[in-house]
GROMACS .gro file of N, CA and C in nm:
model
  531
    1MET      N    1   0.101  -0.135  -0.010
    1MET     CA    2   0.017   0.016  -0.001
    1MET      C    3   0.074   0.140  -0.020
    2ILE      N    4   0.088   0.233  -0.081
    2ILE     CA    5   0.159   0.359  -0.101
    2ILE      C    6   0.044   0.468  -0.044
    3VAL      N    7   0.127   0.513   0.082
    3VAL     CA    8   0.045   0.628   0.153
    3VAL      C    9   0.092   0.747   0.130
    4ASP      N   10   0.010   0.864   0.121
    4ASP     CA   11   0.089   0.978   0.103
    4ASP      C   12   0.195   1.022   0.000
    5PHE      N   13   0.152   0.955  -0.108
    5PHE     CA   14   0.273   0.953  -0.247
    5PHE      C   15   0.206   1.064  -0.315
    6SER      N   16   0.327   1.168  -0.381
    6SER     CA   17   0.271   1.261  -0.454
    6SER      C   18   0.418   1.259  -0.533
    7LEU      N   19   0.368   1.268  -0.675
    7LEU     CA   20   0.473   1.300  -0.771
    7LEU      C   21   0.445   1.400  -0.903
    8GLU      N   22   0.521   1.470  -0.947
    8GLU     CA   23   0.472   1.573  -1.029
    8GLU      C   24   0.606   1.561  -1.152
    9LEU      N   25   0.544   1.500  -1.283
    9LEU     CA   26   0.650   1.492  -1.378
    9LEU      C   27   0.673   1.601  -1.503
   10SER      N   28   0.794   1.677  -1.536
   10SER     CA   29   0.778   1.769  -1.619
   10SER      C   30   0.852   1.764  -1.749
   11SER      N   31   0.840   1.849  -1.796
   11SER     CA   32   0.885   1.814  -1.956
   11SER      C   33   1.057   1.830  -1.970
   12GLY      N   34   1.088   1.691  -2.021
   12GLY     CA   35   1.252   1.690  -2.019
   12GLY      C   36   1.321   1.612  -1.882
   13GLU      N   37   1.231   1.561  -1.829
   13GLU     CA   38   1.223   1.454  -1.733
   13GLU      C   39   1.179   1.321  -1.725
   14LEU      N   40   1.343   1.241  -1.674
   14LEU     CA   41   1.278   1.098  -1.651
   14LEU      C   42   1.263   1.028  -1.510
   15VAL      N   43   1.135   0.977  -1.485
   15VAL     CA   44   1.146   0.947  -1.326
   15VAL      C   45   1.124   0.807  -1.324
   16GLU      N   46   1.229   0.743  -1.282
   16GLU     CA   47   1.228   0.617  -1.254
   16GLU      C   48   1.146   0.573  -1.114
   17ILE      N   49   1.077   0.504  -1.111
   17ILE     CA   50   1.014   0.424  -1.004
   17ILE      C   51   1.066   0.295  -0.933
   18TRP      N   52   1.159   0.271  -0.843
   18TRP     CA   53   1.189   0.168  -0.772
   18TRP      C   54   1.136   0.133  -0.687
   19GLY      N   55   1.140  -0.062  -0.657
   19GLY     CA   56   1.116  -0.087  -0.545
   19GLY      C   57   1.104  -0.224  -0.570
   20PRO      N   58   1.067  -0.317  -0.407
   20PRO     CA   59   1.098  -0.458  -0.490
   20PRO      C   60   0.971  -0.523  -0.547
   21ASN      N   61   0.985  -0.669  -0.604
   21ASN     CA   62   0.881  -0.698  -0.665
   21ASN      C   63   0.751  -0.681  -0.560
   22GLY      N   64   0.625  -0.634  -0.606
   22GLY     CA   65   0.491  -0.616  -0.526
   22GLY      C   66   0.484  -0.501  -0.436
   23SER      N   67   0.586  -0.389  -0.479
   23SER     CA   68   0.564  -0.290  -0.383
   23SER      C   69   0.483  -0.222  -0.455
   24GLY      N   70   0.389  -0.190  -0.566
   24GLY     CA   71   0.306  -0.137  -0.645
   24GLY      C   72   0.349  -0.037  -0.729
   25LYS      N   73   0.468  -0.078  -0.791
   25LYS     CA   74   0.521   0.021  -0.923
   25LYS      C   75   0.418   0.000  -1.017
   26SER      N   76   0.394  -0.123  -1.064
   26SER     CA   77   0.307  -0.159  -1.215
   26SER      C   78   0.183  -0.087  -1.195
   27THR      N   79   0.102  -0.103  -1.032
   27THR     CA   80  -0.036  -0.059  -0.992
   27THR      C   81  -0.017   0.083  -1.024
   28LEU      N   82   0.084   0.152  -0.945
   28LEU     CA   83   0.117   0.282  -0.965
   28LEU      C   84   0.097   0.358  -1.113
   29LEU      N   85   0.163   0.286  -1.201
   29LEU     CA   86   0.175   0.339  -1.367
   29LEU      C   87   0.032   0.311  -1.431
   30ARG      N   88  -0.035   0.190  -1.385
   30ARG     CA   89  -0.156   0.170  -1.467
   30ARG      C   90  -0.272   0.269  -1.373
   31CYS      N   91  -0.255   0.342  -1.251
   31CYS     CA   92  -0.360   0.417  -1.226
   31CYS      C   93  -0.321   0.536  -1.291
   32ILE      N   94  -0.193   0.588  -1.303
   32ILE     CA   95  -0.136   0.705  -1.350
   32ILE      C   96  -0.231   0.723  -1.514
   33ALA      N   97  -0.204   0.614  -1.589
   33ALA     CA   98  -0.259   0.568  -1.715
   33ALA      C   99  -0.389   0.545  -1.726
   34GLY      N  100  -0.468   0.554  -1.589
   34GLY     CA  101  -0.608   0.531  -1.627
   34GLY      C  102  -0.683   0.401  -1.646
   35LEU      N  103  -0.579   0.294  -1.648
   35LEU     CA  104  -0.605   0.180  -1.640
   35LEU      C  105  -0.721   0.117  -1.513
   36PHE      N  106  -0.649   0.153  -1.382
   36PHE     CA  107  -0.692   0.112  -1.228
   36PHE      C  108  -0.751   0.252  -1.186
   37GLU      N  109  -0.840   0.222  -1.101
   37GLU     CA  110  -0.842   0.330  -1.001
   37GLU      C  111  -0.783   0.318  -0.847
   38PRO      N  112  -0.714   0.395  -0.813
   38PRO     CA  113  -0.646   0.392  -0.665
   38PRO      C  114  -0.771   0.345  -0.562
   39ASP      N  115  -0.730   0.304  -0.441
   39ASP     CA  116  -0.780   0.250  -0.328
   39ASP      C  117  -0.844   0.378  -0.301
   40SER      N  118  -0.765   0.470  -0.280
   40SER     CA  119  -0.820   0.625  -0.245
   40SER      C  120  -0.735   0.754  -0.294
   41GLY      N  121  -0.731   0.861  -0.278
   41GLY     CA  122  -0.663   0.956  -0.341
   41GLY      C  123  -0.671   0.957  -0.481
   42HIS      N  124  -0.607   1.023  -0.578
   42HIS     CA  125  -0.603   1.003  -0.715
   42HIS      C  126  -0.490   1.016  -0.782
   43ALA      N  127  -0.475   0.949  -0.916
   43ALA     CA  128  -0.359   0.962  -0.956
   43ALA      C  129  -0.407   1.010  -1.104
   44THR      N  130  -0.380   1.106  -1.185
   44THR     CA  131  -0.427   1.193  -1.306
   44THR      C  132  -0.253   1.204  -1.391
   45ILE      N  133  -0.293   1.229  -1.484
   45ILE     CA  134  -0.217   1.270  -1.574
   45ILE      C  135  -0.324   1.409  -1.647
   46GLU      N  136  -0.244   1.492  -1.667
   46GLU     CA  137  -0.309   1.618  -1.774
   46GLU      C  138  -0.391   1.558  -1.859
   47ARG      N  139  -0.531   1.525  -1.896
   47ARG     CA  140  -0.565   1.487  -1.983
   47ARG      C  141  -0.565   1.540  -2.148
   48ASP      N  142  -0.534   1.674  -2.133
   48ASP     CA  143  -0.502   1.724  -2.261
   48ASP      C  144  -0.355   1.676  -2.285
   49SER      N  145  -0.250   1.588  -2.224
   49SER     CA  146  -0.148   1.573  -2.259
   49SER      C  147  -0.167   1.436  -2.318
   50LEU      N  148  -0.108   1.385  -2.459
   50LEU     CA  149  -0.117   1.277  -2.507
   50LEU      C  150  -0.020   1.181  -2.435
   51PHE      N  151  -0.054   1.056  -2.383
   51PHE     CA  152   0.051   0.967  -2.338
   51PHE      C  153   0.046   0.819  -2.421
   52THR      N  154   0.207   0.737  -2.397
   52THR     CA  155   0.163   0.612  -2.435
   52THR      C  156   0.207   0.525  -2.325
   53TYR      N  157   0.142   0.432  -2.317
   53TYR     CA  158   0.160   0.357  -2.239
   53TYR      C  159   0.200   0.184  -2.255
   54LEU      N  160   0.340   0.146  -2.205
   54LEU     CA  161   0.363   0.035  -2.241
   54LEU      C  162   0.378  -0.043  -2.115
   55GLY      N  163   0.322  -0.165  -2.108
   55GLY     CA  164   0.316  -0.232  -1.987
   55GLY      C  165   0.412  -0.346  -2.005
   56HIS      N  166   0.380  -0.462  -1.924
   56HIS     CA  167   0.483  -0.607  -1.930
   56HIS      C  168   0.424  -0.680  -2.036
   57LYS      N  169   0.301  -0.653  -2.106
   57LYS     CA  170   0.279  -0.754  -2.190
   57LYS      C  171   0.300  -0.625  -2.344
   58GLN      N  172   0.334  -0.689  -2.438
   58GLN     CA  173   0.363  -0.594  -2.536
   58GLN      C  174   0.279  -0.515  -2.592
   59GLY      N  175   0.128  -0.568  -2.601
   59GLY     CA  176   0.067  -0.522  -2.710
   59GLY      C  177   0.057  -0.541  -2.823
   60LEU      N  178   0.082  -0.674  -2.879
   60LEU     CA  179   0.104  -0.672  -3.026
   60LEU      C  180   0.039  -0.844  -3.068
   61SER      N  181  -0.027  -0.842  -3.147
   61SER     CA  182  -0.102  -0.933  -3.228
   61SER      C  183  -0.011  -1.027  -3.266
   62GLY      N  184   0.000  -1.173  -3.224
   62GLY     CA  185   0.084  -1.251  -3.264
   62GLY      C  186   0.066  -1.291  -3.414
   63VAL      N  187  -0.080  -1.252  -3.469
   63VAL     CA  188  -0.075  -1.312  -3.609
   63VAL      C  189  -0.055  -1.200  -3.708
   64LEU      N  190  -0.013  -1.065  -3.653
   64LEU     CA  191   0.013  -0.963  -3.736
   64LEU      C  192   0.164  -0.940  -3.737
   65THR      N  193   0.209  -0.895  -3.864
   65THR     CA  194   0.358  -0.846  -3.871
   65THR      C  195   0.377  -0.705  -3.811
   66PRO      N  196   0.533  -0.706  -3.756
   66PRO     CA  197   0.548  -0.566  -3.690
   66PRO      C  198   0.487  -0.459  -3.755
   67ILE      N  199   0.538  -0.455  -3.896
   67ILE     CA  200   0.472  -0.314  -3.953
   67ILE      C  201   0.310  -0.330  -3.933
   68GLU      N  202   0.237  -0.434  -3.953
   68GLU     CA  203   0.095  -0.437  -3.926
   68GLU      C  204   0.035  -0.385  -3.792
   69ASN      N  205   0.156  -0.424  -3.688
   69ASN     CA  206   0.138  -0.377  -3.569
   69ASN      C  207   0.147  -0.243  -3.529
   70LEU      N  208   0.203  -0.189  -3.598
   70LEU     CA  209   0.266  -0.013  -3.565
   70LEU      C  210   0.124   0.027  -3.652
   71ARG      N  211   0.120  -0.002  -3.756
   71ARG     CA  212  -0.002   0.039  -3.861
   71ARG      C  213  -0.141   0.032  -3.765
   72TRP      N  214  -0.157  -0.020  -3.696
   72TRP     CA  215  -0.259  -0.049  -3.628
   72TRP      C  216  -0.249   0.033  -3.518
   73PHE      N  217  -0.156   0.062  -3.428
   73PHE     CA  218  -0.104   0.146  -3.330
   73PHE      C  219  -0.121   0.301  -3.347
   74ALA      N  220  -0.068   0.333  -3.489
   74ALA     CA  221  -0.049   0.480  -3.541
   74ALA      C  222  -0.183   0.492  -3.578
   75GLY      N  223  -0.252   0.423  -3.628
   75GLY     CA  224  -0.415   0.457  -3.631
   75GLY      C  225  -0.489   0.509  -3.484
   76LEU      N  226  -0.483   0.424  -3.383
   76LEU     CA  227  -0.516   0.481  -3.241
   76LEU      C  228  -0.471   0.611  -3.212
   77GLU      N  229  -0.360   0.685  -3.237
   77GLU     CA  230  -0.295   0.802  -3.253
   77GLU      C  231  -0.343   0.888  -3.358
   78SER      N  232  -0.393   0.842  -3.454
   78SER     CA  233  -0.453   0.907  -3.573
   78SER      C  234  -0.299   0.958  -3.641
   79ILE      N  235  -0.206   0.888  -3.649
   79ILE     CA  236  -0.092   0.915  -3.684
   79ILE      C  237  -0.074   0.877  -3.855
   80GLN      N  238  -0.026   0.980  -3.940
   80GLN     CA  239   0.022   0.951  -4.051
   80GLN      C  240   0.117   0.816  -4.083
   81ASN      N  241   0.036   0.721  -4.117
   81ASN     CA  242   0.092   0.548  -4.088
   81ASN      C  243   0.181   0.548  -4.234
   82GLU      N  244   0.219   0.639  -4.300
   82GLU     CA  245   0.275   0.633  -4.409
   82GLU      C  246   0.411   0.486  -4.391
   83LYS      N  247   0.432   0.415  -4.474
   83LYS     CA  248   0.478   0.273  -4.468
   83LYS      C  249   0.645   0.298  -4.440
   84ALA      N  250   0.709   0.409  -4.505
   84ALA     CA  251   0.821   0.445  -4.485
   84ALA      C  252   0.863   0.528  -4.341
   85ASN      N  253   0.758   0.585  -4.288
   85ASN     CA  254   0.758   0.602  -4.118
   85ASN      C  255   0.751   0.485  -4.044
   86LEU      N  256   0.655   0.381  -4.063
   86LEU     CA  257   0.638   0.261  -4.001
   86LEU      C  258   0.808   0.205  -4.003
   87ARG      N  259   0.841   0.195  -4.119
   87ARG     CA  260   0.970   0.124  -4.139
   87ARG      C  261   1.087   0.168  -4.085
   88SER      N  262   1.121   0.292  -4.073
   88SER     CA  263   1.197   0.348  -4.008
   88SER      C  264   1.181   0.354  -3.843
   89ALA      N  265   1.083   0.337  -3.820
   89ALA     CA  266   1.069   0.332  -3.671
   89ALA      C  267   1.113   0.176  -3.634
   90LEU      N  268   1.085   0.100  -3.710
   90LEU     CA  269   1.141  -0.043  -3.719
   90LEU      C  270   1.296  -0.056  -3.726
   91GLU      N  271   1.335   0.001  -3.792
   91GLU     CA  272   1.472   0.072  -3.844
   91GLU      C  273   1.544   0.102  -3.696
   92THR      N  274   1.505   0.220  -3.661
   92THR     CA  275   1.519   0.264  -3.512
   92THR      C  276   1.567   0.159  -3.430
   93VAL      N  277   1.475   0.064  -3.405
   93VAL     CA  278   1.454   0.007  -3.268
   93VAL      C  279   1.550  -0.173  -3.340
   94GLY      N  280   1.600  -0.144  -3.454
   94GLY     CA  281   1.660  -0.276  -3.491
   94GLY      C  282   1.583  -0.405  -3.557
   95MET      N  283   1.479  -0.370  -3.601
   95MET     CA  284   1.370  -0.461  -3.631
   95MET      C  285   1.349  -0.478  -3.757
   96GLU      N  286   1.392  -0.410  -3.878
   96GLU     CA  287   1.366  -0.356  -4.010
   96GLU      C  288   1.353  -0.523  -4.097
   97THR      N  289   1.478  -0.588  -4.062
   97THR     CA  290   1.473  -0.717  -4.140
   97THR      C  291   1.348  -0.806  -4.095
   98TYR      N  292   1.263  -0.742  -3.986
   98TYR     CA  293   1.155  -0.870  -3.958
   98TYR      C  294   1.036  -0.815  -3.943
   99SER      N  295   1.020  -0.711  -4.050
   99SER     CA  296   0.889  -0.637  -4.046
   99SER      C  297   0.771  -0.721  -4.105
  100HIS      N  298   0.843  -0.829  -4.222
  100HIS     CA  299   0.688  -0.892  -4.276
  100HIS      C  300   0.703  -1.040  -4.205
  101ARG      N  301   0.768  -1.065  -4.085
  101ARG     CA  302   0.731  -1.189  -4.010
  101ARG      C  303   0.621  -1.166  -3.944
  102VAL      N  304   0.550  -1.271  -3.885
  102VAL     CA  305   0.428  -1.228  -3.779
  102VAL      C  306   0.493  -1.227  -3.659
  103CYS      N  307   0.448  -1.160  -3.564
  103CYS     CA  308   0.490  -1.136  -3.420
  103CYS      C  309   0.493  -1.276  -3.345
  104GLY      N  310   0.405  -1.386  -3.364
  104GLY     CA  311   0.420  -1.518  -3.338
  104GLY      C  312   0.510  -1.559  -3.306
  105GLU      N  313   0.624  -1.539  -3.412
  105GLU     CA  314   0.748  -1.602  -3.474
  105GLU      C  315   0.863  -1.554  -3.384
  106LEU      N  316   0.829  -1.428  -3.333
  106LEU     CA  317   0.961  -1.344  -3.266
  106LEU      C  318   1.005  -1.365  -3.119
  107SER      N  319   1.122  -1.347  -3.107
  107SER     CA  320   1.140  -1.389  -2.988
  107SER      C  321   1.115  -1.281  -2.855
  108ALA      N  322   1.144  -1.314  -2.744
  108ALA     CA  323   1.074  -1.229  -2.645
  108ALA      C  324   1.161  -1.082  -2.649
  109GLY      N  325   1.262  -1.066  -2.702
  109GLY     CA  326   1.355  -0.945  -2.724
  109GLY      C  327   1.311  -0.868  -2.821
  110GLN      N  328   1.283  -0.953  -2.939
  110GLN     CA  329   1.259  -0.899  -3.068
  110GLN      C  330   1.110  -0.848  -3.080
  111LEU      N  331   1.012  -0.898  -2.965
  111LEU     CA  332   0.889  -0.855  -2.953
  111LEU      C  333   0.877  -0.746  -2.868
  112ARG      N  334   0.965  -0.730  -2.780
  112ARG     CA  335   1.022  -0.591  -2.672
  112ARG      C  336   1.032  -0.444  -2.780
  113ARG      N  337   1.140  -0.483  -2.884
  113ARG     CA  338   1.203  -0.422  -2.969
  113ARG      C  339   1.058  -0.355  -3.062
  114VAL      N  340   0.966  -0.452  -3.111
  114VAL     CA  341   0.876  -0.416  -3.181
  114VAL      C  342   0.786  -0.321  -3.099
  115ALA      N  343   0.779  -0.348  -2.980
  115ALA     CA  344   0.670  -0.252  -2.863
  115ALA      C  345   0.726  -0.143  -2.881
  116LEU      N  346   0.843  -0.106  -2.859
  116LEU     CA  347   0.956   0.008  -2.811
  116LEU      C  348   0.921   0.077  -2.947
  117ALA      N  349   0.929   0.028  -3.062
  117ALA     CA  350   0.926   0.083  -3.174
  117ALA      C  351   0.753   0.188  -3.206
  118ARG      N  352   0.661   0.160  -3.134
  118ARG     CA  353   0.535   0.256  -3.095
  118ARG      C  354   0.601   0.397  -3.053
  119LEU      N  355   0.702   0.361  -2.953
  119LEU     CA  356   0.731   0.495  -2.890
  119LEU      C  357   0.787   0.596  -3.011
  120VAL      N  358   0.890   0.539  -3.124
  120VAL     CA  359   0.896   0.597  -3.219
  120VAL      C  360   0.823   0.665  -3.301
  121VAL      N  361   0.693   0.634  -3.322
  121VAL     CA  362   0.606   0.635  -3.370
  121VAL      C  363   0.513   0.754  -3.334
  122SER      N  364   0.476   0.718  -3.210
  122SER     CA  365   0.417   0.775  -3.129
  122SER      C  366   0.441   0.965  -3.105
  123LYS      N  367   0.317   1.006  -3.098
  123LYS     CA  368   0.337   1.146  -3.084
  123LYS      C  369   0.306   1.253  -2.937
  124ALA      N  370   0.306   1.093  -2.873
  124ALA     CA  371   0.276   1.142  -2.685
  124ALA      C  372   0.385   1.202  -2.629
  125LYS      N  373   0.357   1.322  -2.567
  125LYS     CA  374   0.477   1.393  -2.467
  125LYS      C  375   0.524   1.301  -2.390
  126VAL      N  376   0.415   1.216  -2.327
  126VAL     CA  377   0.458   1.147  -2.185
  126VAL      C  378   0.458   1.005  -2.226
  127TRP      N  379   0.602   0.919  -2.186
  127TRP     CA  380   0.561   0.764  -2.224
  127TRP      C  381   0.567   0.721  -2.042
  128ILE      N  382   0.470   0.650  -2.047
  128ILE     CA  383   0.482   0.545  -1.905
  128ILE      C  384   0.489   0.410  -1.951
  129LEU      N  385   0.622   0.360  -1.899
  129LEU     CA  386   0.698   0.236  -1.926
  129LEU      C  387   0.694   0.155  -1.803
  130ASP      N  388   0.647   0.034  -1.838
  130ASP     CA  389   0.657  -0.075  -1.709
  130ASP      C  390   0.756  -0.145  -1.732
  131GLU      N  391   0.891  -0.171  -1.685
  131GLU     CA  392   0.969  -0.260  -1.687
  131GLU      C  393   1.043  -0.251  -1.862
  132PRO      N  394   1.054  -0.169  -1.885
  132PRO     CA  395   1.077  -0.142  -2.029
  132PRO      C  396   1.214  -0.211  -2.070
  133LEU      N  397   1.303  -0.235  -1.981
  133LEU     CA  398   1.425  -0.333  -2.035
  133LEU      C  399   1.421  -0.469  -2.031
  134THR      N  400   1.275  -0.534  -2.001
  134THR     CA  401   1.263  -0.661  -1.964
  134THR      C  402   1.296  -0.701  -2.152
  135SER      N  403   1.371  -0.807  -2.116
  135SER     CA  404   1.425  -0.902  -2.252
  135SER      C  405   1.496  -0.818  -2.380
  136LEU      N  406   1.530  -0.715  -2.282
  136LEU     CA  407   1.613  -0.615  -2.390
  136LEU      C  408   1.779  -0.690  -2.356
  137ASP      N  409   1.894  -0.707  -2.507
  137ASP     CA  410   2.034  -0.724  -2.445
  137ASP      C  411   2.105  -0.597  -2.464
  138GLN      N  412   2.230  -0.607  -2.468
  138GLN     CA  413   2.290  -0.479  -2.386
  138GLN      C  414   2.282  -0.373  -2.509
  139GLU      N  415   2.277  -0.413  -2.640
  139GLU     CA  416   2.263  -0.301  -2.761
  139GLU      C  417   2.097  -0.265  -2.768
  140GLY      N  418   2.002  -0.312  -2.703
  140GLY     CA  419   1.859  -0.309  -2.685
  140GLY      C  420   1.857  -0.188  -2.600
  141VAL      N  421   1.921  -0.222  -2.465
  141VAL     CA  422   1.890  -0.127  -2.355
  141VAL      C  423   1.975  -0.025  -2.395
  142SER      N  424   2.060   0.030  -2.490
  142SER     CA  425   2.158   0.146  -2.546
  142SER      C  426   2.056   0.219  -2.601
  143MET      N  427   2.004   0.119  -2.695
  143MET     CA  428   1.876   0.177  -2.800
  143MET      C  429   1.772   0.269  -2.730
  144LEU      N  430   1.719   0.177  -2.618
  144LEU     CA  431   1.610   0.279  -2.549
  144LEU      C  432   1.639   0.370  -2.467
  145SER      N  433   1.794   0.390  -2.411
  145SER     CA  434   1.846   0.486  -2.340
  145SER      C  435   1.853   0.637  -2.433
  146THR      N  436   1.844   0.591  -2.587
  146THR     CA  437   1.892   0.682  -2.665
  146THR      C  438   1.754   0.724  -2.715
  147LEU      N  439   1.648   0.651  -2.694
  147LEU     CA  440   1.531   0.699  -2.767
  147LEU      C  441   1.489   0.781  -2.640
  148ILE      N  442   1.500   0.735  -2.519
  148ILE     CA  443   1.461   0.818  -2.409
  148ILE      C  444   1.550   0.958  -2.391
  149GLU      N  445   1.631   0.945  -2.422
  149GLU     CA  446   1.742   1.079  -2.422
  149GLU      C  447   1.670   1.166  -2.512
  150GLN      N  448   1.651   1.144  -2.631
  150GLN     CA  449   1.605   1.225  -2.766
  150GLN      C  450   1.470   1.249  -2.723
  151HIS      N  451   1.398   1.168  -2.673
  151HIS     CA  452   1.234   1.248  -2.618
  151HIS      C  453   1.255   1.313  -2.517
  152LEU      N  454   1.328   1.328  -2.415
  152LEU     CA  455   1.311   1.419  -2.324
  152LEU      C  456   1.391   1.505  -2.371
  153HIS      N  457   1.515   1.568  -2.458
  153HIS     CA  458   1.543   1.672  -2.535
  153HIS      C  459   1.443   1.750  -2.608
  154ASN      N  460   1.339   1.673  -2.648
  154ASN     CA  461   1.238   1.716  -2.737
  154ASN      C  462   1.098   1.769  -2.646
  155ASP      N  463   1.126   1.748  -2.542
  155ASP     CA  464   1.043   1.830  -2.421
  155ASP      C  465   0.928   1.683  -2.397
  156GLY      N  466   1.005   1.615  -2.422
  156GLY     CA  467   0.875   1.501  -2.379
  156GLY      C  468   0.953   1.432  -2.211
  157ALA      N  469   0.855   1.366  -2.171
  157ALA     CA  470   0.846   1.316  -2.031
  157ALA      C  471   0.837   1.219  -2.015
  158VAL      N  472   0.885   1.093  -1.927
  158VAL     CA  473   0.895   0.991  -1.897
  158VAL      C  474   0.872   0.936  -1.771
  159ILE      N  475   0.795   0.869  -1.732
  159ILE     CA  476   0.813   0.757  -1.594
  159ILE      C  477   0.772   0.633  -1.641
  160CYS      N  478   0.877   0.545  -1.574
  160CYS     CA  479   0.905   0.372  -1.541
  160CYS      C  480   0.915   0.339  -1.438
  161ALA      N  481   0.848   0.237  -1.414
  161ALA     CA  482   0.910   0.124  -1.312
  161ALA      C  483   1.018   0.071  -1.347
  162THR      N  484   1.108   0.023  -1.275
  162THR     CA  485   1.198  -0.071  -1.327
  162THR      C  486   1.301  -0.092  -1.248
  163HIS      N  487   1.390  -0.201  -1.255
  163HIS     CA  488   1.488  -0.254  -1.109
  163HIS      C  489   1.606  -0.219  -1.166
  164GLN      N  490   1.652  -0.147  -1.286
  164GLN     CA  491   1.813  -0.121  -1.295
  164GLN      C  492   1.784   0.018  -1.384
  165SER      N  493   1.881   0.125  -1.356
  165SER     CA  494   1.886   0.242  -1.413
  165SER      C  495   1.887   0.239  -1.541
  166LEU      N  496   1.804   0.324  -1.633
  166LEU     CA  497   1.839   0.343  -1.772
  166LEU      C  498   1.937   0.449  -1.809
  167ALA      N  499   2.012   0.511  -1.699
  167ALA     CA  500   2.128   0.568  -1.735
  167ALA      C  501   2.104   0.679  -1.830
  168VAL      N  502   2.032   0.759  -1.783
  168VAL     CA  503   1.957   0.887  -1.878
  168VAL      C  504   1.979   0.995  -1.775
  169SER      N  505   2.042   1.100  -1.843
  169SER     CA  506   2.048   1.217  -1.767
  169SER      C  507   1.906   1.295  -1.711
  170ASN      N  508   1.918   1.354  -1.644
  170ASN     CA  509   1.795   1.452  -1.636
  170ASN      C  510   1.722   1.324  -1.545
  171THR      N  511   1.763   1.228  -1.465
  171THR     CA  512   1.671   1.117  -1.397
  171THR      C  513   1.683   1.133  -1.276
  172ARG      N  514   1.549   1.126  -1.203
  172ARG     CA  515   1.470   1.152  -1.080
  172ARG      C  516   1.420   1.027  -1.038
  173ILE      N  517   1.500   0.967  -0.894
  173ILE     CA  518   1.434   0.816  -0.875
  173ILE      C  519   1.350   0.832  -0.749
  174VAL      N  520   1.239   0.735  -0.758
  174VAL     CA  521   1.180   0.732  -0.646
  174VAL      C  522   1.119   0.598  -0.591
  175ASN      N  523   1.200   0.583  -0.484
  175ASN     CA  524   1.197   0.447  -0.432
  175ASN      C  525   1.064   0.447  -0.336
  176LEU      N  526   1.012   0.311  -0.398
  176LEU     CA  527   0.877   0.299  -0.310
  176LEU      C  528   0.940   0.178  -0.204
  177PRO      N  529   0.844   0.165  -0.082
  177PRO     CA  530   0.874   0.095   0.026
  177PRO      C  531   0.861  -0.072  -0.013
   0.00000   0.00000   0.00000
């Protein structure tokens, strides 16, 4: 149970939520994203702020290809989903050669990279990430850190639950009991 917890997230800032398994990190992020209602108090994000939530599950259809999954996601945010932009997003996360394989055939690390391509496509100013380093190799961790750095440089903000630092500048760490 989290008692008397308050958090503000500013443009250009990464907030890492730390705590042991079962401490409420994922629940907190789900409350902020509006997926759960807190038992008491409130968790809000400015509703005029577009945000993207990436949870433990990738949010990908196993019967669609990475490019088809990205096209679907882009449609949710009414983003111009020109194939060149989607391919560029997959290239950014190192998945361009897998763009036409169905996601059900990809490894856990490859699926995580495809899910992270949503961040590249998204216009959201706030990224809410739950354990974003799960299943990533060192190259993937470096790629994600670079994506976050670029997002923060463009006045974006990121809040994430994690067990290991993303090694990004302008990071604030909040420890849950």
